[in-house]
Amino acid sequence: MEQLEISSESKVRWSLREVILMALIGIAFGVIYFIMDPIYTALDVVLVPLGLHQYTITIGPWMMAAPLSSYLLRRMGAGLIGELLGATGEALLGGYWGVATLISGFIQGIGSELGFTLTGYKNWKTGLILSTLTGTIVTFVWSLFHDGYLQFGISMLIGLFIVRWILIAFFAGLLVYWIVNLLEKSKLLKK
């Protein structure tokens, strides 16, 4: 995989190295997402009786596969595929939400992919930053309907949005940036 500096004109065919890397990202995040399931449930046990659904607090790690795939592979569609592979892995491992996890993976993947799309797949650092915002917006809109956020007042909604964006910016932005930089410095992914 030529030094990971793939041009913005995405090749039609994926190399075997890219496919293997995408599969490894999917497997790794499938395991991470599966491990997050009991953490999510434990927080729900504490927060639901208080009238709060904690999805916003734990969404950061669940948003990492898409931007990592996009930023590392620098390919159109890599984010969506990476997130769907992670969701599939979580479901196959016996995750709490079963096949419904694929819906979340699709929504999170689309949200993240949109940030890279806004740059025309040309400026990957800007795309990574934008993906944290677009991922936050898309998943927040989903939560308005799916998680019942419409019941909250405007100040609570603003607070939930800000907390979500901060956590997604940390996990799916800053942490992804650090991971890719470490991989590039290690020369692990070079031929």
CSV table of C-alpha atoms in Angstrom, one decimal:
chain,number,residue,atom,x,y,z
A,1,MET,CA,0.0,0.0,0.0
A,2,GLU,CA,2.2,2.8,-1.3
A,3,GLN,CA,3.0,4.8,1.9
A,4,LEU,CA,-0.7,5.3,2.5
A,5,GLU,CA,-0.6,8.5,0.3
A,6,ILE,CA,-3.3,7.4,-2.0
A,7,SER,CA,-4.4,10.2,-4.4
A,8,SER,CA,-7.8,11.8,-4.1
A,9,GLU,CA,-8.8,10.2,-7.4
A,10,SER,CA,-9.8,6.9,-5.8
A,11,LYS,CA,-8.7,3.8,-7.7
A,12,VAL,CA,-11.6,1.6,-8.8
A,13,ARG,CA,-10.0,-1.6,-7.5
A,14,TRP,CA,-8.9,-2.1,-4.0
A,15,SER,CA,-5.5,-3.8,-3.4
A,16,LEU,CA,-5.3,-7.0,-1.3
A,17,ARG,CA,-3.5,-5.0,1.4
A,18,GLU,CA,-6.3,-2.5,1.6
A,19,VAL,CA,-8.9,-5.2,1.8
A,20,ILE,CA,-7.0,-7.0,4.6
A,21,LEU,CA,-6.5,-3.7,6.5
A,22,MET,CA,-10.2,-3.0,6.2
A,23,ALA,CA,-11.0,-6.5,7.5
A,24,LEU,CA,-8.6,-6.0,10.4
A,25,ILE,CA,-10.2,-2.7,11.3
A,26,GLY,CA,-13.6,-4.3,11.2
A,27,ILE,CA,-12.5,-7.2,13.4
A,28,ALA,CA,-10.8,-5.0,15.9
A,29,PHE,CA,-13.7,-2.7,16.3
A,30,GLY,CA,-16.2,-5.5,16.3
A,31,VAL,CA,-14.4,-6.7,19.5
A,32,ILE,CA,-14.2,-3.1,20.9
A,33,TYR,CA,-17.9,-2.5,20.3
A,34,PHE,CA,-18.8,-5.9,21.9
A,35,ILE,CA,-16.7,-4.9,25.0
A,36,MET,CA,-18.6,-1.6,25.1
A,37,ASP,CA,-22.0,-3.3,25.3
A,38,PRO,CA,-21.8,-4.1,29.1
A,39,ILE,CA,-20.4,-0.6,29.8
A,40,TYR,CA,-23.3,0.9,28.0
A,41,THR,CA,-25.8,-1.2,29.9
A,42,ALA,CA,-24.1,-0.5,33.3
A,43,LEU,CA,-24.4,3.3,32.7
A,44,ASP,CA,-28.0,2.8,31.6
A,45,VAL,CA,-28.8,1.1,34.9
A,46,VAL,CA,-27.6,4.3,36.7
A,47,LEU,CA,-28.9,7.0,34.4
A,48,VAL,CA,-32.3,5.7,33.1
A,49,PRO,CA,-33.9,5.9,36.6
A,50,LEU,CA,-32.9,9.6,36.6
A,51,GLY,CA,-34.7,10.1,33.3
A,52,LEU,CA,-31.5,10.1,31.2
A,53,HIS,CA,-30.5,7.8,28.4
A,54,GLN,CA,-26.7,7.7,28.3
A,55,TYR,CA,-26.2,7.0,24.6
A,56,THR,CA,-24.4,10.3,24.3
A,57,ILE,CA,-21.8,9.4,26.9
A,58,THR,CA,-20.6,6.2,25.2
A,59,ILE,CA,-21.0,7.0,21.5
A,60,GLY,CA,-17.4,8.1,21.1
A,61,PRO,CA,-15.8,4.7,20.8
A,62,TRP,CA,-18.6,3.4,18.6
A,63,MET,CA,-17.8,6.2,16.1
A,64,MET,CA,-14.1,5.2,15.6
A,65,ALA,CA,-14.1,2.6,12.8
A,66,ALA,CA,-15.5,4.9,10.1
A,67,PRO,CA,-13.1,7.8,10.4
A,68,LEU,CA,-10.1,5.4,11.0
A,69,SER,CA,-11.0,3.5,7.9
A,70,SER,CA,-11.4,6.7,5.8
A,71,TYR,CA,-8.3,8.5,7.2
A,72,LEU,CA,-6.1,5.5,7.0
A,73,LEU,CA,-7.1,4.1,3.6
A,74,ARG,CA,-8.0,7.5,2.0
A,75,ARG,CA,-10.8,6.0,-0.1
A,76,MET,CA,-14.3,7.0,-0.9
A,77,GLY,CA,-16.7,4.7,1.0
A,78,ALA,CA,-14.0,3.2,3.4
A,79,GLY,CA,-15.7,4.8,6.4
A,80,LEU,CA,-19.1,3.4,5.8
A,81,ILE,CA,-17.6,-0.1,5.0
A,82,GLY,CA,-15.4,0.1,8.1
A,83,GLU,CA,-18.2,1.0,10.4
A,84,LEU,CA,-20.5,-1.7,9.0
A,85,LEU,CA,-17.8,-4.3,9.4
A,86,GLY,CA,-17.3,-3.3,13.0
A,87,ALA,CA,-21.1,-3.4,13.6
A,88,THR,CA,-21.2,-6.8,11.9
A,89,GLY,CA,-18.4,-8.1,14.1
A,90,GLU,CA,-20.2,-6.9,17.2
A,91,ALA,CA,-23.4,-8.6,16.1
A,92,LEU,CA,-21.6,-11.9,15.3
A,93,LEU,CA,-19.9,-11.9,18.7
A,94,GLY,CA,-23.4,-11.8,20.3
A,95,GLY,CA,-23.7,-8.1,21.0
A,96,TYR,CA,-26.8,-7.0,22.9
A,97,TRP,CA,-28.6,-5.5,20.0
A,98,GLY,CA,-28.1,-8.3,17.5
A,99,VAL,CA,-28.6,-7.6,13.8
A,100,ALA,CA,-30.1,-4.2,14.7
A,101,THR,CA,-26.5,-3.1,15.4
A,102,LEU,CA,-26.1,-2.9,11.6
A,103,ILE,CA,-28.6,0.0,11.5
A,104,SER,CA,-26.5,1.9,14.0
A,105,GLY,CA,-23.4,1.1,12.1
A,106,PHE,CA,-24.9,2.3,8.9
A,107,ILE,CA,-26.1,5.6,10.5
A,108,GLN,CA,-22.7,6.2,12.2
A,109,GLY,CA,-20.8,5.3,9.0
A,110,ILE,CA,-22.9,7.6,6.8
A,111,GLY,CA,-22.5,10.4,9.4
A,112,SER,CA,-18.7,10.1,9.4
A,113,GLU,CA,-18.4,9.5,5.7
A,114,LEU,CA,-20.2,12.8,5.0
A,115,GLY,CA,-17.4,14.8,6.6
A,116,PHE,CA,-14.9,13.4,4.1
A,117,THR,CA,-17.4,13.8,1.3
A,118,LEU,CA,-17.7,17.6,2.0
A,119,THR,CA,-14.0,17.9,1.2
A,120,GLY,CA,-14.4,16.0,-2.1
A,121,TYR,CA,-12.1,13.3,-0.6
A,122,LYS,CA,-9.2,15.7,-1.2
A,123,ASN,CA,-8.2,17.1,2.2
A,124,TRP,CA,-8.2,14.2,4.6
A,125,LYS,CA,-7.3,16.2,7.8
A,126,THR,CA,-10.1,18.6,7.2
A,127,GLY,CA,-12.4,15.6,6.4
A,128,LEU,CA,-11.5,14.0,9.7
A,129,ILE,CA,-12.4,17.2,11.6
A,130,LEU,CA,-15.6,17.6,9.6
A,131,SER,CA,-16.5,13.9,10.1
A,132,THR,CA,-16.7,14.5,13.9
A,133,LEU,CA,-19.3,17.3,13.2
A,134,THR,CA,-21.3,15.4,10.6
A,135,GLY,CA,-21.2,12.2,12.6
A,136,THR,CA,-22.5,14.1,15.6
A,137,ILE,CA,-25.3,15.8,13.6
A,138,VAL,CA,-26.4,12.6,11.9
A,139,THR,CA,-26.4,10.4,15.0
A,140,PHE,CA,-28.0,13.2,17.1
A,141,VAL,CA,-30.9,13.4,14.6
A,142,TRP,CA,-31.3,9.6,14.8
A,143,SER,CA,-31.4,9.9,18.6
A,144,LEU,CA,-34.1,12.5,18.4
A,145,PHE,CA,-36.4,9.9,17.1
A,146,HIS,CA,-34.9,6.5,18.0
A,147,ASP,CA,-33.8,7.3,21.6
A,148,GLY,CA,-36.6,9.7,22.5
A,149,TYR,CA,-34.6,12.9,22.6
A,150,LEU,CA,-37.6,14.8,21.4
A,151,GLN,CA,-39.0,14.7,24.9
A,152,PHE,CA,-36.2,16.9,26.2
A,153,GLY,CA,-36.2,20.7,26.4
A,154,ILE,CA,-34.0,22.8,24.2
A,155,SER,CA,-31.3,23.4,26.9
A,156,MET,CA,-31.0,19.7,27.5
A,157,LEU,CA,-30.8,19.0,23.8
A,158,ILE,CA,-28.1,21.6,23.4
A,159,GLY,CA,-26.2,20.0,26.3
A,160,LEU,CA,-26.6,16.5,24.9
A,161,PHE,CA,-25.4,17.7,21.4
A,162,ILE,CA,-22.3,19.5,22.9
A,163,VAL,CA,-21.3,16.5,25.1
A,164,ARG,CA,-21.8,14.1,22.1
A,165,TRP,CA,-19.7,16.3,19.8
A,166,ILE,CA,-16.9,16.6,22.4
A,167,LEU,CA,-16.8,12.8,22.9
A,168,ILE,CA,-16.9,12.1,19.2
A,169,ALA,CA,-14.2,14.7,18.5
A,170,PHE,CA,-12.0,13.0,21.1
A,171,PHE,CA,-12.5,9.4,20.1
A,172,ALA,CA,-13.3,9.6,16.4
A,173,GLY,CA,-11.2,12.7,15.7
A,174,LEU,CA,-8.2,13.2,18.0
A,175,LEU,CA,-7.7,9.5,18.9
A,176,VAL,CA,-8.0,8.4,15.3
A,177,TYR,CA,-5.5,11.1,14.2
A,178,TRP,CA,-3.0,9.8,16.9
A,179,ILE,CA,-3.5,6.2,15.8
A,180,VAL,CA,-2.9,6.9,12.2
A,181,ASN,CA,0.2,9.0,13.0
A,182,LEU,CA,1.6,6.2,15.2
A,183,LEU,CA,1.0,3.7,12.4
A,184,GLU,CA,2.7,5.9,9.9
A,185,LYS,CA,5.7,6.5,12.2
A,186,SER,CA,6.0,2.8,12.9
A,187,LYS,CA,6.3,2.1,9.2
A,188,LEU,CA,4.2,-0.9,9.9
A,189,LEU,CA,1.9,-0.3,6.9
A,190,LYS,CA,4.6,0.5,4.3
A,191,LYS,CA,5.7,-2.1,1.7
